Amino acid sequence: MKLTVIGGGSTYTPELIDGFSRLRELLPIEELWLVDPDEHRLELVSGVSRRMFARAGHPGKIVASSDVVAGVSDADVVLLQLRIGGQAARKGDETWPHACGCIGQETTGPGGFAKALRTVPVVLEYAELVRRHAKKDAWIIDFTNPVGIVTRALLSAGHRAIGLCNVAIGFQRRFAGMLDVDWKRVQLDHVGLNHLTWVRGASVDGKDRFSELFEAHLAELASEVELPEGLLRLLGNVPSYYLRYYYAHDEVLREQLGSPTRAEEVMAIEHALLEKYADPSVDTKPEELEKRGGAYYSEAAVDLIASLRSNRGDVQVVNLLNNGRLPFLPDDHVIEVPATVDATGVHALPVDPLPDDMAGLVEHVAGYERLALDAAVHGGRDRVLRALLAHPLVGQYDRAEKLTDLLIAENAQHLAWA
Ligand code: G6P
Ligand code: MN
Ligand code: MN
């Protein structure tokens, strides 16, 4: 099997290599292509990746290339993990919305919208190359944020794509630890849109264990998602920490105004990581990688690809077409829910109805996401303005106008139409 990682020069890549090494029985990779325009990074990252494979006795060959066509040619699976504009653009996303009293975040709110605008056209371009040059039945696995919007862009253009995020496996593992069982036995009732999800149920071998877990670990769960226990109790579920940007918007904004951005923290982590990758004696995943939000995303990737290729039919949380699961959303919207995974793809399990408050927020954000994709594909100030106005964290016309001007000024070099 040939697996290609677009954005393979990312400092995250050794996370993937670690997963591919540990789980190599599940996923026999013959060729792993790391494709990236940044040749310096690519050299360091592919170097440590090869040493990691050698140490693990992984027989796969690692090829580093800046040529996307060569990279995707005859690939079986293409993983997208790119970041247009790098951490510098992310730092912008995390700061310019502050001028309008909005939180700055790389996937949520105005910053996440800017990321979508920069990213969607590039992803669609690469996906066309996959369509033309990869194996006919190749899968595109998208980790590139904002995953909901990017996955919908790919599916709308007719690509064989699945969106993936590590929030659900994070909860699955935490819950497993709390219940003292192997994580594979835990199934979540996880529902919503990417980075707008709630966990409202958990079972072990099919037996409901959620209320027990919720009662015994409420304080711990609340502190992990940095939301008040009272809120979790009121909702009767565990919102992901991305819901904090909604439920505690003003508090987050105050915190952000007094601290460095996450982009700056990540730049420092990346600096330390690259130094390690450059050291020829390093042949394992450095512990600094645990400080990244995407820790263990490799396991989600390995599990998904393994099930697609071996027809396992197990249940995993993925981003896929709604097709009536949330009846208040269009069929062609992308939602994040548990699905069975087999060789034909992903098939969402039935979803219990959402209460009005959660349904209302999901519907509101979905409306924004649709306008956001329209703006990303077709460009233009009015489309940007309309999407911003539709976002529940923006909502007011004067604010949306000001944000539109800031967004376009900050991102002009990445927007073909601006
Ligand atoms: C979580 C999210 C990812 C996101 C990451 C950010 O893992 O699910 O979608 O990219 O956090 O982590 P970072 O270390 O870049 O802040
Ligand atoms: Mn994510
Ligand atoms: Mn609303």
GROMACS .gro file of C-alpha atoms and ligand atoms in nm:
model
  436
    1MET     CA    1   0.000   0.000   0.000
    2LYS     CA    2   0.114   0.352  -0.081
    3LEU     CA    3   0.013   0.617   0.168
    4THR     CA    4   0.079   0.984   0.098
    5VAL     CA    5   0.080   1.265   0.353
    6ILE     CA    6   0.026   1.612   0.208
    7GLY     CA    7   0.182   1.844   0.461
    8GLY     CA    8   0.423   1.563   0.550
    9GLY     CA    9   0.685   1.818   0.662
   10SER     CA   10   0.464   1.903   0.960
   11THR     CA   11   0.629   1.863   1.300
   12TYR     CA   12   0.329   1.638   1.377
   13THR     CA   13   0.443   1.371   1.129
   14PRO     CA   14   0.646   1.164   1.382
   15GLU     CA   15   0.317   1.123   1.567
   16LEU     CA   16   0.187   0.944   1.257
   17ILE     CA   17   0.510   0.748   1.217
   18ASP     CA   18   0.478   0.635   1.578
   19GLY     CA   19   0.123   0.515   1.512
   20PHE     CA   20   0.220   0.345   1.184
   21SER     CA   21   0.507   0.169   1.362
   22ARG     CA   22   0.314   0.050   1.664
   23LEU     CA   23   0.013  -0.057   1.463
   24ARG     CA   24   0.192  -0.192   1.157
   25GLU     CA   25   0.016  -0.530   1.172
   26LEU     CA   26  -0.307  -0.339   1.117
   27LEU     CA   27  -0.170  -0.127   0.837
   28PRO     CA   28   0.097  -0.275   0.611
   29ILE     CA   29   0.247   0.033   0.448
   30GLU     CA   30   0.499  -0.039   0.173
   31GLU     CA   31   0.560   0.320   0.065
   32LEU     CA   32   0.503   0.630   0.272
   33TRP     CA   33   0.533   0.959   0.083
   34LEU     CA   34   0.581   1.280   0.277
   35VAL     CA   35   0.496   1.571   0.049
   36ASP     CA   36   0.566   1.930   0.149
   37PRO     CA   37   0.680   2.253  -0.016
   38ASP     CA   38   0.916   2.329   0.276
   39GLU     CA   39   1.225   2.128   0.182
   40HIS     CA   40   1.419   2.208   0.496
   41ARG     CA   41   1.148   2.082   0.726
   42LEU     CA   42   1.085   1.788   0.500
   43GLU     CA   43   1.448   1.685   0.528
   44LEU     CA   44   1.445   1.698   0.908
   45VAL     CA   45   1.106   1.532   0.945
   46SER     CA   46   1.173   1.255   0.693
   47GLY     CA   47   1.511   1.193   0.855
   48VAL     CA   48   1.368   1.126   1.199
   49SER     CA   49   1.078   0.935   1.040
   50ARG     CA   50   1.317   0.696   0.866
   51ARG     CA   51   1.510   0.643   1.189
   52MET     CA   52   1.184   0.572   1.372
   53PHE     CA   53   1.080   0.314   1.110
   54ALA     CA   54   1.425   0.154   1.127
   55ARG     CA   55   1.417   0.135   1.506
   56ALA     CA   56   1.070  -0.019   1.496
   57GLY     CA   57   1.175  -0.264   1.226
   58HIS     CA   58   0.909  -0.123   0.995
   59PRO     CA   59   0.991  -0.238   0.641
   60GLY     CA   60   0.812   0.058   0.473
   61LYS     CA   61   1.009   0.293   0.252
   62ILE     CA   62   0.977   0.667   0.325
   63VAL     CA   63   1.000   0.903   0.030
   64ALA     CA   64   1.023   1.281   0.081
   65SER     CA   65   0.912   1.500  -0.206
   66SER     CA   66   0.785   1.847  -0.285
   67ASP     CA   67   0.614   1.714  -0.598
   68VAL     CA   68   0.244   1.663  -0.526
   69VAL     CA   69   0.177   1.476  -0.852
   70ALA     CA   70   0.456   1.225  -0.786
   71GLY     CA   71   0.337   1.201  -0.427
   72VAL     CA   72  -0.024   1.114  -0.506
   73SER     CA   73   0.046   0.901  -0.816
   74ASP     CA   74  -0.091   0.549  -0.756
   75ALA     CA   75  -0.152   0.626  -0.389
   76ASP     CA   76  -0.409   0.414  -0.205
   77VAL     CA   77  -0.467   0.669   0.068
   78VAL     CA   78  -0.392   1.041   0.080
   79LEU     CA   79  -0.384   1.211   0.415
   80LEU     CA   80  -0.427   1.589   0.422
   81GLN     CA   81  -0.262   1.772   0.711
   82LEU     CA   82  -0.158   2.101   0.559
   83ARG     CA   83  -0.165   2.449   0.705
   84ILE     CA   84  -0.173   2.735   0.455
   85GLY     CA   85   0.022   3.031   0.590
   86GLY     CA   86   0.170   2.823   0.872
   87GLN     CA   87   0.167   2.928   1.236
   88ALA     CA   88   0.214   3.292   1.132
   89ALA     CA   89  -0.130   3.300   0.969
   90ARG     CA   90  -0.267   3.114   1.271
   91LYS     CA   91  -0.132   3.385   1.497
   92GLY     CA   92  -0.328   3.633   1.289
   93ASP     CA   93  -0.646   3.426   1.321
   94GLU     CA   94  -0.594   3.424   1.695
   95THR     CA   95  -0.555   3.800   1.727
   96TRP     CA   96  -0.723   4.023   1.467
   97PRO     CA   97  -1.080   3.927   1.576
   98HIS     CA   98  -0.999   4.082   1.917
   99ALA     CA   99  -1.041   4.429   1.765
  100CYS     CA  100  -1.412   4.352   1.734
  101GLY     CA  101  -1.458   4.192   2.074
  102CYS     CA  102  -1.449   3.839   1.930
  103ILE     CA  103  -1.235   3.547   2.041
  104GLY     CA  104  -0.944   3.456   1.816
  105GLN     CA  105  -0.924   3.084   1.737
  106GLU     CA  106  -0.780   2.878   1.453
  107THR     CA  107  -1.097   2.678   1.379
  108THR     CA  108  -1.382   2.859   1.554
  109GLY     CA  109  -1.531   3.202   1.486
  110PRO     CA  110  -1.381   3.462   1.250
  111GLY     CA  111  -1.029   3.311   1.272
  112GLY     CA  112  -1.154   2.968   1.174
  113PHE     CA  113  -1.337   3.126   0.884
  114ALA     CA  114  -1.017   3.291   0.762
  115LYS     CA  115  -0.847   2.951   0.779
  116ALA     CA  116  -1.126   2.800   0.569
  117LEU     CA  117  -1.089   3.074   0.309
  118ARG     CA  118  -0.714   3.016   0.280
  119THR     CA  119  -0.740   2.639   0.281
  120VAL     CA  120  -1.036   2.519   0.076
  121PRO     CA  121  -0.910   2.629  -0.269
  122VAL     CA  122  -0.572   2.461  -0.211
  123VAL     CA  123  -0.725   2.140  -0.081
  124LEU     CA  124  -0.960   2.124  -0.380
  125GLU     CA  125  -0.665   2.168  -0.615
  126TYR     CA  126  -0.475   1.881  -0.452
  127ALA     CA  127  -0.787   1.666  -0.451
  128GLU     CA  128  -0.813   1.708  -0.830
  129LEU     CA  129  -0.459   1.573  -0.858
  130VAL     CA  130  -0.562   1.279  -0.641
  131ARG     CA  131  -0.859   1.217  -0.870
  132ARG     CA  132  -0.633   1.222  -1.175
  133HIS     CA  133  -0.325   1.038  -1.049
  134ALA     CA  134  -0.404   0.823  -0.746
  135LYS     CA  135  -0.562   0.475  -0.757
  136LYS     CA  136  -0.924   0.484  -0.873
  137ASP     CA  137  -1.058   0.388  -0.532
  138ALA     CA  138  -0.812   0.598  -0.328
  139TRP     CA  139  -0.939   0.757  -0.007
  140ILE     CA  140  -0.870   1.111   0.103
  141ILE     CA  141  -0.851   1.141   0.482
  142ASP     CA  142  -0.879   1.500   0.590
  143PHE     CA  143  -0.722   1.626   0.911
  144THR     CA  144  -0.690   1.976   0.770
  145ASN     CA  145  -0.895   2.226   0.967
  146PRO     CA  146  -1.162   2.342   0.971
  147VAL     CA  147  -1.240   1.974   0.913
  148GLY     CA  148  -1.618   2.011   0.876
  149ILE     CA  149  -1.596   2.275   0.604
  150VAL     CA  150  -1.299   2.117   0.427
  151THR     CA  151  -1.460   1.772   0.423
  152ARG     CA  152  -1.782   1.916   0.283
  153ALA     CA  153  -1.580   2.097   0.015
  154LEU     CA  154  -1.424   1.763  -0.085
  155LEU     CA  155  -1.748   1.565  -0.079
  156SER     CA  156  -1.937   1.835  -0.273
  157ALA     CA  157  -1.672   1.814  -0.543
  158GLY     CA  158  -1.730   1.438  -0.565
  159HIS     CA  159  -1.414   1.317  -0.391
  160ARG     CA  160  -1.392   1.001  -0.180
  161ALA     CA  161  -1.318   1.182   0.142
  162ILE     CA  162  -1.363   1.133   0.516
  163GLY     CA  163  -1.292   1.398   0.780
  164LEU     CA  164  -1.114   1.309   1.101
  165CYS     CA  165  -1.051   1.477   1.436
  166ASN     CA  166  -0.897   1.350   1.758
  167VAL     CA  167  -1.150   1.502   2.001
  168ALA     CA  168  -1.366   1.187   2.008
  169ILE     CA  169  -1.078   0.943   2.058
  170GLY     CA  170  -0.955   1.174   2.335
  171PHE     CA  171  -1.287   1.131   2.518
  172GLN     CA  172  -1.297   0.761   2.440
  173ARG     CA  173  -0.958   0.712   2.605
  174ARG     CA  174  -1.037   0.935   2.902
  175PHE     CA  175  -1.364   0.755   2.963
  176ALA     CA  176  -1.192   0.418   2.930
  177GLY     CA  177  -0.939   0.524   3.192
  178MET     CA  178  -1.215   0.639   3.427
  179LEU     CA  179  -1.405   0.313   3.381
  180ASP     CA  180  -1.083   0.113   3.390
  181VAL     CA  181  -1.149  -0.076   3.066
  182ASP     CA  182  -0.967  -0.104   2.735
  183TRP     CA  183  -1.058   0.194   2.514
  184LYS     CA  184  -1.163  -0.031   2.229
  185ARG     CA  185  -1.460  -0.147   2.434
  186VAL     CA  186  -1.592   0.206   2.482
  187GLN     CA  187  -1.844   0.343   2.235
  188LEU     CA  188  -1.948   0.708   2.254
  189ASP     CA  189  -2.269   0.883   2.173
  190HIS     CA  190  -2.078   1.177   2.031
  191VAL     CA  191  -2.280   1.422   1.822
  192GLY     CA  192  -2.256   1.755   1.641
  193LEU     CA  193  -2.037   1.929   1.388
  194ASN     CA  194  -1.657   1.912   1.395
  195HIS     CA  195  -1.534   2.117   1.694
  196LEU     CA  196  -1.897   2.165   1.802
  197THR     CA  197  -1.974   1.833   1.968
  198TRP     CA  198  -2.115   1.689   2.285
  199VAL     CA  199  -2.070   1.344   2.435
  200ARG     CA  200  -2.404   1.241   2.580
  201GLY     CA  201  -2.358   0.870   2.619
  202ALA     CA  202  -2.096   0.599   2.662
  203SER     CA  203  -2.130   0.225   2.665
  204VAL     CA  204  -1.890  -0.059   2.733
  205ASP     CA  205  -1.954  -0.374   2.529
  206GLY     CA  206  -2.297  -0.232   2.453
  207LYS     CA  207  -2.389  -0.167   2.818
  208ASP     CA  208  -2.470   0.194   2.911
  209ARG     CA  209  -2.220   0.331   3.162
  210PHE     CA  210  -2.267   0.704   3.108
  211SER     CA  211  -2.465   0.814   3.416
  212GLU     CA  212  -2.230   0.620   3.641
  213LEU     CA  213  -1.927   0.783   3.482
  214PHE     CA  214  -2.088   1.127   3.478
  215GLU     CA  215  -2.175   1.116   3.849
  216ALA     CA  216  -1.841   0.977   3.960
  217HIS     CA  217  -1.620   1.207   3.749
  218LEU     CA  218  -1.822   1.523   3.692
  219ALA     CA  219  -1.569   1.759   3.851
  220GLU     CA  220  -1.281   1.607   3.658
  221LEU     CA  221  -1.470   1.616   3.328
  222ALA     CA  222  -1.576   1.976   3.382
  223SER     CA  223  -1.224   2.087   3.460
  224GLU     CA  224  -1.090   1.909   3.154
  225VAL     CA  225  -1.321   2.096   2.919
  226GLU     CA  226  -1.278   2.410   3.133
  227LEU     CA  227  -1.650   2.460   3.179
  228PRO     CA  228  -1.854   2.481   3.501
  229GLU     CA  229  -1.987   2.160   3.652
  230GLY     CA  230  -2.327   2.328   3.667
  231LEU     CA  231  -2.331   2.359   3.289
  232LEU     CA  232  -2.247   1.992   3.236
  233ARG     CA  233  -2.517   1.896   3.483
  234LEU     CA  234  -2.768   2.128   3.317
  235LEU     CA  235  -2.698   1.979   2.975
  236GLY     CA  236  -2.661   1.627   3.109
  237ASN     CA  237  -2.363   1.573   2.882
  238VAL     CA  238  -1.998   1.662   2.826
  239PRO     CA  239  -1.939   1.937   2.570
  240SER     CA  240  -1.604   1.929   2.393
  241TYR     CA  241  -1.363   2.206   2.495
  242TYR     CA  242  -1.439   2.382   2.167
  243LEU     CA  243  -1.785   2.461   2.308
  244ARG     CA  244  -1.609   2.683   2.558
  245TYR     CA  245  -1.572   2.941   2.280
  246TYR     CA  246  -1.953   2.965   2.285
  247TYR     CA  247  -2.057   2.892   2.644
  248ALA     CA  248  -1.776   3.104   2.794
  249HIS     CA  249  -1.696   3.340   2.507
  250ASP     CA  250  -1.630   3.655   2.709
  251GLU     CA  251  -1.422   3.471   2.966
  252VAL     CA  252  -1.208   3.318   2.691
  253LEU     CA  253  -1.170   3.659   2.529
  254ARG     CA  254  -1.046   3.812   2.856
  255GLU     CA  255  -0.794   3.530   2.896
  256GLN     CA  256  -0.675   3.567   2.540
  257LEU     CA  257  -0.618   3.940   2.578
  258GLY     CA  258  -0.379   3.876   2.865
  259SER     CA  259  -0.173   3.589   2.727
  260PRO     CA  260   0.043   3.488   2.432
  261THR     CA  261  -0.135   3.315   2.145
  262ARG     CA  262  -0.145   2.939   2.106
  263ALA     CA  263   0.036   2.994   1.774
  264GLU     CA  264   0.332   3.141   1.963
  265GLU     CA  265   0.333   2.850   2.207
  266VAL     CA  266   0.321   2.606   1.917
  267MET     CA  267   0.607   2.789   1.741
  268ALA     CA  268   0.821   2.733   2.050
  269ILE     CA  269   0.724   2.366   2.067
  270GLU     CA  270   0.799   2.329   1.696
  271HIS     CA  271   1.138   2.489   1.739
  272ALA     CA  272   1.230   2.237   2.009
  273LEU     CA  273   1.092   1.951   1.799
  274LEU     CA  274   1.287   2.047   1.488
  275GLU     CA  275   1.607   2.057   1.691
  276LYS     CA  276   1.540   1.702   1.802
  277TYR     CA  277   1.451   1.588   1.452
  278ALA     CA  278   1.783   1.727   1.332
  279ASP     CA  279   1.970   1.517   1.589
  280PRO     CA  280   2.076   1.190   1.422
  281SER     CA  281   2.056   1.006   1.754
  282VAL     CA  282   1.682   1.074   1.792
  283ASP     CA  283   1.478   0.779   1.665
  284THR     CA  284   1.163   0.794   1.879
  285LYS     CA  285   0.871   1.034   1.910
  286PRO     CA  286   0.989   1.326   2.129
  287GLU     CA  287   0.782   1.395   2.440
  288GLU     CA  288   0.722   1.755   2.323
  289LEU     CA  289   0.468   1.613   2.080
  290GLU     CA  290   0.243   1.535   2.376
  291LYS     CA  291   0.208   1.910   2.423
  292ARG     CA  292   0.027   1.940   2.091
  293GLY     CA  293  -0.350   1.927   2.074
  294GLY     CA  294  -0.332   1.658   1.809
  295ALA     CA  295  -0.158   1.403   2.032
  296TYR     CA  296  -0.257   1.051   1.921
  297TYR     CA  297  -0.431   1.167   1.605
  298SER     CA  298  -0.220   0.898   1.437
  299GLU     CA  299  -0.422   0.628   1.609
  300ALA     CA  300  -0.745   0.767   1.471
  301ALA     CA  301  -0.586   0.767   1.125
  302VAL     CA  302  -0.448   0.414   1.152
  303ASP     CA  303  -0.777   0.279   1.280
  304LEU     CA  304  -0.978   0.446   1.007
  305ILE     CA  305  -0.751   0.338   0.721
  306ALA     CA  306  -0.722  -0.016   0.860
  307SER     CA  307  -1.100  -0.054   0.867
  308LEU     CA  308  -1.143   0.093   0.518
  309ARG     CA  309  -0.892  -0.153   0.382
  310SER     CA  310  -0.982  -0.464   0.577
  311ASN     CA  311  -1.360  -0.422   0.590
  312ARG     CA  312  -1.367  -0.447   0.971
  313GLY     CA  313  -1.708  -0.285   1.013
  314ASP     CA  314  -1.619  -0.139   1.353
  315VAL     CA  315  -1.754   0.191   1.488
  316GLN     CA  316  -1.547   0.512   1.473
  317VAL     CA  317  -1.634   0.879   1.502
  318VAL     CA  318  -1.585   1.052   1.167
  319ASN     CA  319  -1.700   1.350   0.964
  320LEU     CA  320  -1.939   1.244   0.691
  321LEU     CA  321  -2.258   1.343   0.508
  322ASN     CA  322  -2.562   1.402   0.726
  323ASN     CA  323  -2.811   1.219   0.502
  324GLY     CA  324  -3.098   1.274   0.743
  325ARG     CA  325  -2.921   1.179   1.066
  326LEU     CA  326  -2.981   1.531   1.201
  327PRO     CA  327  -3.317   1.595   1.031
  328PHE     CA  328  -3.299   1.972   1.074
  329LEU     CA  329  -2.982   1.993   0.860
  330PRO     CA  330  -2.956   1.949   0.483
  331ASP     CA  331  -2.858   1.599   0.371
  332ASP     CA  332  -2.537   1.730   0.217
  333HIS     CA  333  -2.411   1.888   0.537
  334VAL     CA  334  -2.114   1.725   0.712
  335ILE     CA  335  -2.165   1.608   1.068
  336GLU     CA  336  -1.938   1.436   1.323
  337VAL     CA  337  -2.092   1.118   1.463
  338PRO     CA  338  -2.011   0.749   1.517
  339ALA     CA  339  -2.018   0.543   1.199
  340THR     CA  340  -1.939   0.189   1.095
  341VAL     CA  341  -1.633   0.168   0.873
  342ASP     CA  342  -1.590  -0.095   0.603
  343ALA     CA  343  -1.439  -0.126   0.258
  344THR     CA  344  -1.727   0.068   0.103
  345GLY     CA  345  -1.673   0.366   0.335
  346VAL     CA  346  -1.834   0.514   0.645
  347HIS     CA  347  -2.199   0.471   0.743
  348ALA     CA  348  -2.341   0.685   1.022
  349LEU     CA  349  -2.525   0.505   1.301
  350PRO     CA  350  -2.873   0.634   1.383
  351VAL     CA  351  -2.861   0.953   1.593
  352ASP     CA  352  -3.102   1.021   1.879
  353PRO     CA  353  -3.286   1.355   1.844
  354LEU     CA  354  -3.103   1.660   1.978
  355PRO     CA  355  -3.266   1.882   2.242
  356ASP     CA  356  -3.366   2.229   2.118
  357ASP     CA  357  -3.067   2.421   2.258
  358MET     CA  358  -2.810   2.191   2.097
  359ALA     CA  359  -3.006   2.159   1.773
  360GLY     CA  360  -3.040   2.539   1.756
  361LEU     CA  361  -2.668   2.597   1.793
  362VAL     CA  362  -2.577   2.322   1.547
  363GLU     CA  363  -2.819   2.459   1.291
  364HIS     CA  364  -2.690   2.812   1.340
  365VAL     CA  365  -2.326   2.711   1.297
  366ALA     CA  366  -2.415   2.486   1.002
  367GLY     CA  367  -2.572   2.787   0.829
  368TYR     CA  368  -2.249   2.977   0.878
  369GLU     CA  369  -2.044   2.679   0.753
  370ARG     CA  370  -2.245   2.663   0.430
  371LEU     CA  371  -2.197   3.033   0.365
  372ALA     CA  372  -1.830   2.997   0.459
  373LEU     CA  373  -1.776   2.726   0.198
  374ASP     CA  374  -1.957   2.935  -0.061
  375ALA     CA  375  -1.723   3.225   0.019
  376ALA     CA  376  -1.416   2.999   0.010
  377VAL     CA  377  -1.505   2.858  -0.330
  378HIS     CA  378  -1.637   3.172  -0.503
  379GLY     CA  379  -1.466   3.453  -0.312
  380GLY     CA  380  -1.586   3.813  -0.284
  381ARG     CA  381  -1.638   4.060   0.000
  382ASP     CA  382  -2.015   4.018   0.020
  383ARG     CA  383  -1.990   3.642   0.061
  384VAL     CA  384  -1.735   3.690   0.338
  385LEU     CA  385  -1.956   3.946   0.508
  386ARG     CA  386  -2.262   3.726   0.484
  387ALA     CA  387  -2.084   3.426   0.637
  388LEU     CA  388  -1.947   3.636   0.922
  389LEU     CA  389  -2.287   3.790   0.990
  390ALA     CA  390  -2.433   3.437   1.006
  391HIS     CA  391  -2.182   3.319   1.267
  392PRO     CA  392  -2.339   3.301   1.615
  393LEU     CA  393  -2.024   3.457   1.766
  394VAL     CA  394  -2.055   3.760   1.534
  395GLY     CA  395  -2.420   3.829   1.454
  396GLN     CA  396  -2.416   4.210   1.433
  397TYR     CA  397  -2.379   4.396   1.105
  398ASP     CA  398  -2.126   4.663   1.209
  399ARG     CA  399  -1.907   4.401   1.372
  400ALA     CA  400  -1.932   4.173   1.070
  401GLU     CA  401  -1.833   4.459   0.841
  402LYS     CA  402  -1.530   4.548   1.047
  403LEU     CA  403  -1.425   4.183   1.071
  404THR     CA  404  -1.463   4.145   0.695
  405ASP     CA  405  -1.220   4.429   0.632
  406LEU     CA  406  -0.973   4.294   0.885
  407LEU     CA  407  -0.996   3.940   0.752
  408ILE     CA  408  -0.936   4.045   0.393
  409ALA     CA  409  -0.650   4.278   0.484
  410GLU     CA  410  -0.482   4.011   0.696
  411ASN     CA  411  -0.522   3.732   0.441
  412ALA     CA  412  -0.500   3.908   0.104
  413GLN     CA  413  -0.182   3.725   0.004
  414HIS     CA  414  -0.360   3.390   0.048
  415LEU     CA  415  -0.686   3.482  -0.127
  416ALA     CA  416  -0.676   3.469  -0.506
  417TRP     CA  417  -0.978   3.700  -0.538
  418ALA     CA  418  -0.868   3.968  -0.286
  419G6P     C1  419  -0.708   1.934   1.863
  419G6P     C2  420  -0.801   1.946   1.747
  419G6P     C3  421  -0.723   1.964   1.620
  419G6P     C4  422  -0.633   2.085   1.632
  419G6P     C5  423  -0.543   2.069   1.753
  419G6P     C6  424  -0.465   2.195   1.780
  419G6P     O1  425  -0.639   1.816   1.849
  419G6P     O2  426  -0.885   1.836   1.733
  419G6P     O3  427  -0.812   1.979   1.512
  419G6P     O4  428  -0.555   2.100   1.516
  419G6P     O5  429  -0.618   2.041   1.868
  419G6P     O6  430  -0.353   2.164   1.855
  419G6P     P1  431  -0.231   2.267   1.868
  419G6P     O7  432  -0.128   2.195   1.944
  419G6P     O8  433  -0.190   2.303   1.727
  419G6P     O9  434  -0.287   2.385   1.942
  420MN      MN  435  -0.992   1.853   1.545
  421MN      MN  436  -2.861   3.158   1.738
   0.00000   0.00000   0.00000
